[in-house]
Coordinates of C-alpha atoms in Angstrom, one line a residue:
X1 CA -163.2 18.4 4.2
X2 CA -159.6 16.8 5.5
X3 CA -157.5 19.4 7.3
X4 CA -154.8 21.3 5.0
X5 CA -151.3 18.9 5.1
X6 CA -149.1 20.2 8.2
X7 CA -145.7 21.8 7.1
X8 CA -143.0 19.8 6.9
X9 CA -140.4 19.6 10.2
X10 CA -136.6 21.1 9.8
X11 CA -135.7 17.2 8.5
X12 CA -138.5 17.3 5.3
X13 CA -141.0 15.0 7.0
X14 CA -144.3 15.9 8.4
X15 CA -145.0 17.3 11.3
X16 CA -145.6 13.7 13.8
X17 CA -148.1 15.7 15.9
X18 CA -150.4 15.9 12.6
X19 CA -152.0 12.8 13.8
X20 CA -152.5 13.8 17.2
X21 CA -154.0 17.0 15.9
X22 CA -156.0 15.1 13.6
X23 CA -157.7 12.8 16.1
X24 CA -158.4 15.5 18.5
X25 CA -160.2 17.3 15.9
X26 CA -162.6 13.7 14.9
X27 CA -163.8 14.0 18.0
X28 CA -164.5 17.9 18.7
X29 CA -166.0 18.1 14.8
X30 CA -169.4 19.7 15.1
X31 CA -169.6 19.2 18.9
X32 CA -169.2 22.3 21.6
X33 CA -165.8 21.3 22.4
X34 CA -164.8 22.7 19.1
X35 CA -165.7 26.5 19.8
X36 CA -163.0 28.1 22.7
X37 CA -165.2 29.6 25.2
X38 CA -163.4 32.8 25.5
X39 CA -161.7 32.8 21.8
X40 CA -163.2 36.1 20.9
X41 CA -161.4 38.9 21.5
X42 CA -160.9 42.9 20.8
X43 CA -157.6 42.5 19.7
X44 CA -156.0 39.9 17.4
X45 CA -153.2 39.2 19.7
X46 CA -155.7 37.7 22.3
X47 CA -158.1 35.8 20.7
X48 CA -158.0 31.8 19.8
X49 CA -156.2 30.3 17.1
X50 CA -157.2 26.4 16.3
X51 CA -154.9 24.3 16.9
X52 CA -154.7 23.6 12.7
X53 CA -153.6 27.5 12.3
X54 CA -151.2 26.7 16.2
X55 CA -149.6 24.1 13.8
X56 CA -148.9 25.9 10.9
X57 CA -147.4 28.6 12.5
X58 CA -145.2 25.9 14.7
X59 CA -143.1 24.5 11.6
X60 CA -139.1 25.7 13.1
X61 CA -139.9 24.2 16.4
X62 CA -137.3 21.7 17.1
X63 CA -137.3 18.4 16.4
X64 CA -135.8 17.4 19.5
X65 CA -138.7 19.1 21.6
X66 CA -141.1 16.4 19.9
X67 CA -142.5 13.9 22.4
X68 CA -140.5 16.0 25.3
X69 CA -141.8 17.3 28.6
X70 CA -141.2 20.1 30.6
X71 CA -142.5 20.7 34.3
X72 CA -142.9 24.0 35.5
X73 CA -142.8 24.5 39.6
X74 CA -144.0 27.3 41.8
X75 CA -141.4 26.6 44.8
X76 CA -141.7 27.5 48.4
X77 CA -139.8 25.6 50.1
X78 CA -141.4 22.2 49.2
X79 CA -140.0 19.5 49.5
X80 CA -139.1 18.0 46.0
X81 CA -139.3 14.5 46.4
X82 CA -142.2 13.7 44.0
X83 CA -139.3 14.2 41.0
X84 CA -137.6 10.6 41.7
X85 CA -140.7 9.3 41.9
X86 CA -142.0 10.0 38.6
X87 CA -138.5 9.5 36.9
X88 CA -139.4 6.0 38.2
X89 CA -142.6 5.1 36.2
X90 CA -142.3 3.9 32.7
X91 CA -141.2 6.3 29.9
X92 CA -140.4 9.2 31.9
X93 CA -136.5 9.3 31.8
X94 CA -136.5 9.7 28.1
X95 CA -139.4 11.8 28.3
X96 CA -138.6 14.4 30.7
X97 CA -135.9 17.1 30.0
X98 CA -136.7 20.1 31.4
X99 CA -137.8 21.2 35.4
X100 CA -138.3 24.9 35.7
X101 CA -138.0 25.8 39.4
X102 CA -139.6 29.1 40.0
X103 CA -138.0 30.1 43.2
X104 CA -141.0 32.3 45.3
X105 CA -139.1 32.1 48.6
X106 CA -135.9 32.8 50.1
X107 CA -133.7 30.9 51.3
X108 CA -132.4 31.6 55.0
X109 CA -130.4 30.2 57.7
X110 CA -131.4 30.2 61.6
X111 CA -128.3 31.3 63.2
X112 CA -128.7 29.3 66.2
X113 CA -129.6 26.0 64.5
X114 CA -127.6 26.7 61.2
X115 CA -131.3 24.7 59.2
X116 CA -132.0 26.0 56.0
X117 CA -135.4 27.7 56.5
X118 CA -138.2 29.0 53.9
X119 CA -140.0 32.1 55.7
X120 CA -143.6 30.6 55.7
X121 CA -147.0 32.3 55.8
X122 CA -150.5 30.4 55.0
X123 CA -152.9 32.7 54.2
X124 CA -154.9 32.0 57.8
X125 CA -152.4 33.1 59.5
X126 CA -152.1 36.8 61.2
X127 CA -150.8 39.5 58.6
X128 CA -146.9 40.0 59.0
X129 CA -146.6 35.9 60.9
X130 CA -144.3 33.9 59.2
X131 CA -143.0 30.3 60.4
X132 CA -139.5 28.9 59.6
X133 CA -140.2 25.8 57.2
X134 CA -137.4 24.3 57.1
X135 CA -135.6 23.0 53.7
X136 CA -133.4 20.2 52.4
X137 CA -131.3 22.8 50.0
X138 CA -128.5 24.9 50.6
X139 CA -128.8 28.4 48.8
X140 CA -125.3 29.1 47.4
X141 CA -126.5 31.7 45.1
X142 CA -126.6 35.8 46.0
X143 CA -129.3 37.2 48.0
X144 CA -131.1 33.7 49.3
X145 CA -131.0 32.1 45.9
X146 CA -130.9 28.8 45.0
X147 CA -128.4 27.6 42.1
X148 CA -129.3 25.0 39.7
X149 CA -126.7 22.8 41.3
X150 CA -128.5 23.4 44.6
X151 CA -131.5 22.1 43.6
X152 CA -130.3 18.8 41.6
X153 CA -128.2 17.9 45.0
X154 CA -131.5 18.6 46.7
X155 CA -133.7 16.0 44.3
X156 CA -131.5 13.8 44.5
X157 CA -130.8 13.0 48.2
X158 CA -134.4 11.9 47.5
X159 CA -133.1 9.3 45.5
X160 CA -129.4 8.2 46.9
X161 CA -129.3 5.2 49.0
X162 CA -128.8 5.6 52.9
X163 CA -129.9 8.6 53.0
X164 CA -132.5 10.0 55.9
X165 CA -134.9 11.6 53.3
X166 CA -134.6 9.0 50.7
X167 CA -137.7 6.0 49.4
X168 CA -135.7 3.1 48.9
X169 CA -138.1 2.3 45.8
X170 CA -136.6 5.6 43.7
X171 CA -133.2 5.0 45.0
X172 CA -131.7 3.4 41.7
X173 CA -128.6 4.4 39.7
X174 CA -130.7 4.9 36.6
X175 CA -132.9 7.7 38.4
X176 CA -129.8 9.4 39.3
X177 CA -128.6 9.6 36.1
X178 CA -131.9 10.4 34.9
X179 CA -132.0 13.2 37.7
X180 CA -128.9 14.5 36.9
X181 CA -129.4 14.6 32.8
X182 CA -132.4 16.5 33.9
X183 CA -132.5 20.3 32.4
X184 CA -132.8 22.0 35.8
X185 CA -133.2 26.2 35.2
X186 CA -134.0 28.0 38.4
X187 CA -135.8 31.1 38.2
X188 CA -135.5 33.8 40.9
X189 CA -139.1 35.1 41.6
X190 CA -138.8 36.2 45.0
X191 CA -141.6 38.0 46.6
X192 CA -142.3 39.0 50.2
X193 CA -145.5 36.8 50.0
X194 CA -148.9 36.7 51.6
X195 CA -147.6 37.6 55.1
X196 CA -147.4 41.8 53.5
X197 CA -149.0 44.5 53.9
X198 CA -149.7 43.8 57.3
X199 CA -152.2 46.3 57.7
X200 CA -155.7 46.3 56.3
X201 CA -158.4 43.8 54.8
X202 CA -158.7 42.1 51.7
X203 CA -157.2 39.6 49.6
X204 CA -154.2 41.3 48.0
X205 CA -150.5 41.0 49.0
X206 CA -147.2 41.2 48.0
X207 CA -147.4 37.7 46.1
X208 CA -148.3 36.7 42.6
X209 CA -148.1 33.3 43.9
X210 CA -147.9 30.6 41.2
X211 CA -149.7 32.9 38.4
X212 CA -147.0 35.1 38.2
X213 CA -144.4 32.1 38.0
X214 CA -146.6 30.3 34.7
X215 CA -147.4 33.5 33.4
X216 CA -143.3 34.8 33.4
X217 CA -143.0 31.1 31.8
X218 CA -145.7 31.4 29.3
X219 CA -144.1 34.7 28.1
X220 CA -140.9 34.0 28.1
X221 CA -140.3 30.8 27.0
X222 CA -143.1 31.0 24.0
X223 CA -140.4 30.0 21.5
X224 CA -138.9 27.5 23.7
X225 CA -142.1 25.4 24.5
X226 CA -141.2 21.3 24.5
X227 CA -144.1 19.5 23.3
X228 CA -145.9 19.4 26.6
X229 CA -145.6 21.3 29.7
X230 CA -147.1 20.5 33.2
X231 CA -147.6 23.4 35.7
X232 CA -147.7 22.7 38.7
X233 CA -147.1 23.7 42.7
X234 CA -144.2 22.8 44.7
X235 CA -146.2 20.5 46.5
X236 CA -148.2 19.0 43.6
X237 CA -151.8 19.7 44.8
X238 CA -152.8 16.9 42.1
X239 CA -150.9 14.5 43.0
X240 CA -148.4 12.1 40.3
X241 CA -150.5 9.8 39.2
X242 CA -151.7 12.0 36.0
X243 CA -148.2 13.2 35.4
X244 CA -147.1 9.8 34.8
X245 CA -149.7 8.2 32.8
X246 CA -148.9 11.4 30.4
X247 CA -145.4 10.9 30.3
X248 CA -145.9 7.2 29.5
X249 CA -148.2 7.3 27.0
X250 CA -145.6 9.8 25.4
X251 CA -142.8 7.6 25.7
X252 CA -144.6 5.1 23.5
X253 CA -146.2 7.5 21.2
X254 CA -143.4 9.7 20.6
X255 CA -145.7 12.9 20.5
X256 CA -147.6 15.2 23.6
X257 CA -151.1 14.8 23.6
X258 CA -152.6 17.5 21.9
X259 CA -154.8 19.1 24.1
X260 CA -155.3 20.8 27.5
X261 CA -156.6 19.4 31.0
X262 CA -156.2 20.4 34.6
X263 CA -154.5 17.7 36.7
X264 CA -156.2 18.1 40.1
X265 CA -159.3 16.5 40.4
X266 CA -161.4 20.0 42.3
X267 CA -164.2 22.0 40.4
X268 CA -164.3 25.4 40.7
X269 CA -165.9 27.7 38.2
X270 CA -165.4 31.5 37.9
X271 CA -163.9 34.6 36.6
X272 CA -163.1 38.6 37.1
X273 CA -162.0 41.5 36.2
X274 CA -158.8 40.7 34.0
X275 CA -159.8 39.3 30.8
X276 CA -161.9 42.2 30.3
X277 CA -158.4 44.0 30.5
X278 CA -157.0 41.8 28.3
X279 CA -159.5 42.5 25.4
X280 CA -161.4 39.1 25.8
X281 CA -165.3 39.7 24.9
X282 CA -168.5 38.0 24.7
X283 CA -167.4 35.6 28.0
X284 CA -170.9 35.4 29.7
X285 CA -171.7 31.7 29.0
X286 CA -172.1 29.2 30.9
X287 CA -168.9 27.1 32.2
X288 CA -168.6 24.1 34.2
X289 CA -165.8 21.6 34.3
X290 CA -162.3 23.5 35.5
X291 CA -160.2 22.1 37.7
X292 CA -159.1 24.2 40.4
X293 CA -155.6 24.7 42.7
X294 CA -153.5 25.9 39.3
X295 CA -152.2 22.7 38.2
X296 CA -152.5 21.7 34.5
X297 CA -151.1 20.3 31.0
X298 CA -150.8 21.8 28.0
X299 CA -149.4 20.9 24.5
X300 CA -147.2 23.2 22.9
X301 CA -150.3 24.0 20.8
X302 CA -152.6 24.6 23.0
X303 CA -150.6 27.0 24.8
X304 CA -149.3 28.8 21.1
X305 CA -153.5 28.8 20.6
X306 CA -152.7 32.4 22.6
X307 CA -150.3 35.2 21.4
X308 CA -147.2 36.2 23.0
X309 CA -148.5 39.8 23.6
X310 CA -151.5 38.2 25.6
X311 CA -149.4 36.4 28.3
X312 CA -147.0 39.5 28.6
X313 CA -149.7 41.8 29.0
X314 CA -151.2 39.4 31.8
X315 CA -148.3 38.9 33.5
X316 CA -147.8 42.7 33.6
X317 CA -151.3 43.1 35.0
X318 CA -150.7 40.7 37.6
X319 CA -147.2 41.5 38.9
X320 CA -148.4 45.4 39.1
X321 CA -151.2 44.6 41.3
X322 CA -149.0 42.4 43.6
X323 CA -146.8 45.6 44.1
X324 CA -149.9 47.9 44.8
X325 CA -151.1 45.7 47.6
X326 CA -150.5 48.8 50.2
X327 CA -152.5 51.3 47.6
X328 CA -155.5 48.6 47.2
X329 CA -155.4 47.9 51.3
X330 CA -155.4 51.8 51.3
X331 CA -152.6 51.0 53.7
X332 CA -148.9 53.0 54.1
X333 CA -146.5 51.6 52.3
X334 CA -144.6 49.1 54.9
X335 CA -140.5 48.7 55.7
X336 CA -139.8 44.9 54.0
X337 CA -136.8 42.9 55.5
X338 CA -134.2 41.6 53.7
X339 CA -134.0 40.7 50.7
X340 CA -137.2 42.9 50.1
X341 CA -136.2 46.5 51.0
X342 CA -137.3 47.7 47.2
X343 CA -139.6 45.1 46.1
X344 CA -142.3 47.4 45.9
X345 CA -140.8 50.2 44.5
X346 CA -143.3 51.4 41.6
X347 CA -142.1 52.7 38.4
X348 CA -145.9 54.1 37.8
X349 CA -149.5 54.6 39.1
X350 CA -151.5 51.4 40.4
X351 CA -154.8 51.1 38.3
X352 CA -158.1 51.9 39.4
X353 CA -160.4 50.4 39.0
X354 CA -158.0 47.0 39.7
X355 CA -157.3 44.8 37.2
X356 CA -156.6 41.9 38.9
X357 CA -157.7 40.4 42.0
X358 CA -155.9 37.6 43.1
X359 CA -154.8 34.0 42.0
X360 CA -157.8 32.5 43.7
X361 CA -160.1 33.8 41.4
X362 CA -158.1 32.8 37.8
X363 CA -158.2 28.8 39.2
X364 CA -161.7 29.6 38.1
X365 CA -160.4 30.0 34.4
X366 CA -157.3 29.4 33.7
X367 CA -159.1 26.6 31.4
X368 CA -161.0 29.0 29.1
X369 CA -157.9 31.7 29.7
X370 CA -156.0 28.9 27.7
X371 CA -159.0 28.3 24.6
X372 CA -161.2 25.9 26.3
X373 CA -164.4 24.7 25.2
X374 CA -167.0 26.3 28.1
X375 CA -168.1 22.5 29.2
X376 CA -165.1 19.8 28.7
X377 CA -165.7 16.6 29.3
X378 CA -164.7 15.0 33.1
X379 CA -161.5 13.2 32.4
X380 CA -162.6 10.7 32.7
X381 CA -165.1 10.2 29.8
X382 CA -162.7 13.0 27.7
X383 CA -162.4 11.9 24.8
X384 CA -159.6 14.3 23.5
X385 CA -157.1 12.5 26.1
X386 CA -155.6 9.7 24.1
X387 CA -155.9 7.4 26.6
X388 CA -159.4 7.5 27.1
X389 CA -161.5 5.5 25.2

């Protein structure tokens, strides 16, 4: 039968993602990709809704989010240059609004060299090392934070002419204009990271790494999605290339595509103990197909497909286990530096069993955690990307 007419926008009109919707679900009808993998659920507020019932529920989003993207960075003192060079590709200046900047790391100054520095620590390194990485952004916010201002001058030194950092190619007037249109919101997330506990075994630390940045975004910004949303490291383990074909084939179709895909090109399957915590059921089948490092796109649908209450509760679940990382080392709780002293101050008991183990295990899901079918296409031959054919 044809799907139920879409509600009509603020203006009257329909919705103009009804046709995206539409062509999405011609090519899951009566195939697997039709069925969420992990849609069932103990609790209403975590299972799947289709992306139909998403839509219906999505009539008073605003019209000027339609065809809009929004980026989402986990930031450790990376450099930012990859932002001039997708403002330069087709389409993305009118495309691109928003850059969330989820701020993981302080920022410090060596007083010897005066450098802006990021305290660094890779996860090989000896618990309680930390290197000086040094940054091309001047914190003038309290307690080693960065401003919004702070981080638009930083972007866009990639992008003015004559300067050390800067690729001649992205150093136009219209990408600095487009740069500094650019809604820049700066969240402060800083942890003491990966280097602490620095006693004990085990994969746990005072970090929530990037899950606890898309997670604080997921659950806070619900009502406030734009049509798509990219989330992605500092770095961009994916690379650009993905980002901008999206962007460009919004520019011309005036709509997000209606779906969700990861944007690195690594395969890693998995799961734990969370979603069990989360109410999710029934999540034994057989998955292949996720694309690992934490990088992905999502519609404003397919993200809405989940409840509120589901990303609140797992961002509370991760961000309590980052704070235990002494109890689950079974470790004393260590003396932080500055601007950690009371980081880890706890409010209640950590859980045992755990509920959480780590950000390398959810790369294994975050596709399913988000209503995935349990084997998506490659993106190559998937279908449900527009461009794909």
């Amino acid at each position: 039968p044809a799907p139920p007419a879409a509600p009509p926008t603020p203006s009257g009109d329909v919705d103009p993602r009804r046709a995206e919707v539409d062509r999405v679900d011609a090519v899951v009808r009566g195939t697997d990709l039709a069925t969420p993998c992990w849609g069932k659920a103990a609790n209403e507020t975590s299972r799947c809704a289709s992306y139909e019932a998403a839509l219906a529920a999505d009539a008073d989003m605003p019209r000027t989010y339609l065809g809009k993207a929004t980026v989402v960075a986990s930031w450790c003192g990376d450099p930012l240059d990859w932002v001039p060079k997708i403002m330069s590709v087709a389409g993305a200046a009118d495309v691109w609004t928003r850059l969330v900047v989820y701020q993981k790391c302080p920022v410090l100054r060596n007083s010897t060299s005066g450098q802006f520095y990021t305290p660094f620590h890779h996860f090989r390194y000896k618990p309680g090392f930390f290197k000086e990485r040094p940054v091309d952004v001047t914190a003038t916010g309290p307690s080693a934070q960065m401003t919004t201002r702070d981080v638009k001058d930083m972007i866009k030194r990639y992008a003015t002419p004559g300067d050390a950092l800067v690729n001649p190619s992205y150093a136009t007037p219209t990408i600095l204009r487009a740069i500094e249109a650019l809604d820049v919101q700066v969240v402060h997330m800083l942890e003491p990271g990966r280097g602490y506990p620095v006693e004990g075994r085990g994969s746990t630390y005072y970090s929530t790494d990037e899950v606890g940045a898309y997670l604080h975004y997921l659950a806070n910004a619900y009502d406030d999605f734009t049509d798509g949303t990219f989330f992605l490291h500092g770095h961009v383990h994916g690379g650009t290339s993905l980002v901008s074909t999206v962007m460009t084939w919004m520019a011309k179709s005036g709509v997000a595509p209606q779906t969700f895909f990861g944007t690195t090109k690594a395969i890693r399957d998995g799961g734990h103990v969370m979603p069990e915590f989360l109410g999710l059921v029934d999540m034994s089948q057989k998955r292949h197909g996720n694309y690992r490092n934490g990088e992905f796109f999502g519609s404003r649908l397919a993200l809405r497909r989940r409840h509120r209450a589901f990303y609140e509760k797992a961002l509370d679940i991760v961000v309590t286990d980052a704070r235990c990382a002494d109890v689950n080392r079974k470790v004393p709780k260590p003396a932080l530096p500055w601007p950690f002293e009371r980081w880890h101050n706890r409010t209640g008991t950590c859980p045992t069993p755990r509920h959480y183990m780590g950000s390398g295990y959810i790369e294994g899901y975050w596709n399913v955690f988000l209503c995935e079918p349990c084997v998506p296409p490659l993106r190559a031959k998937d279908k449900r990307l527009p461009w794909v054919h």
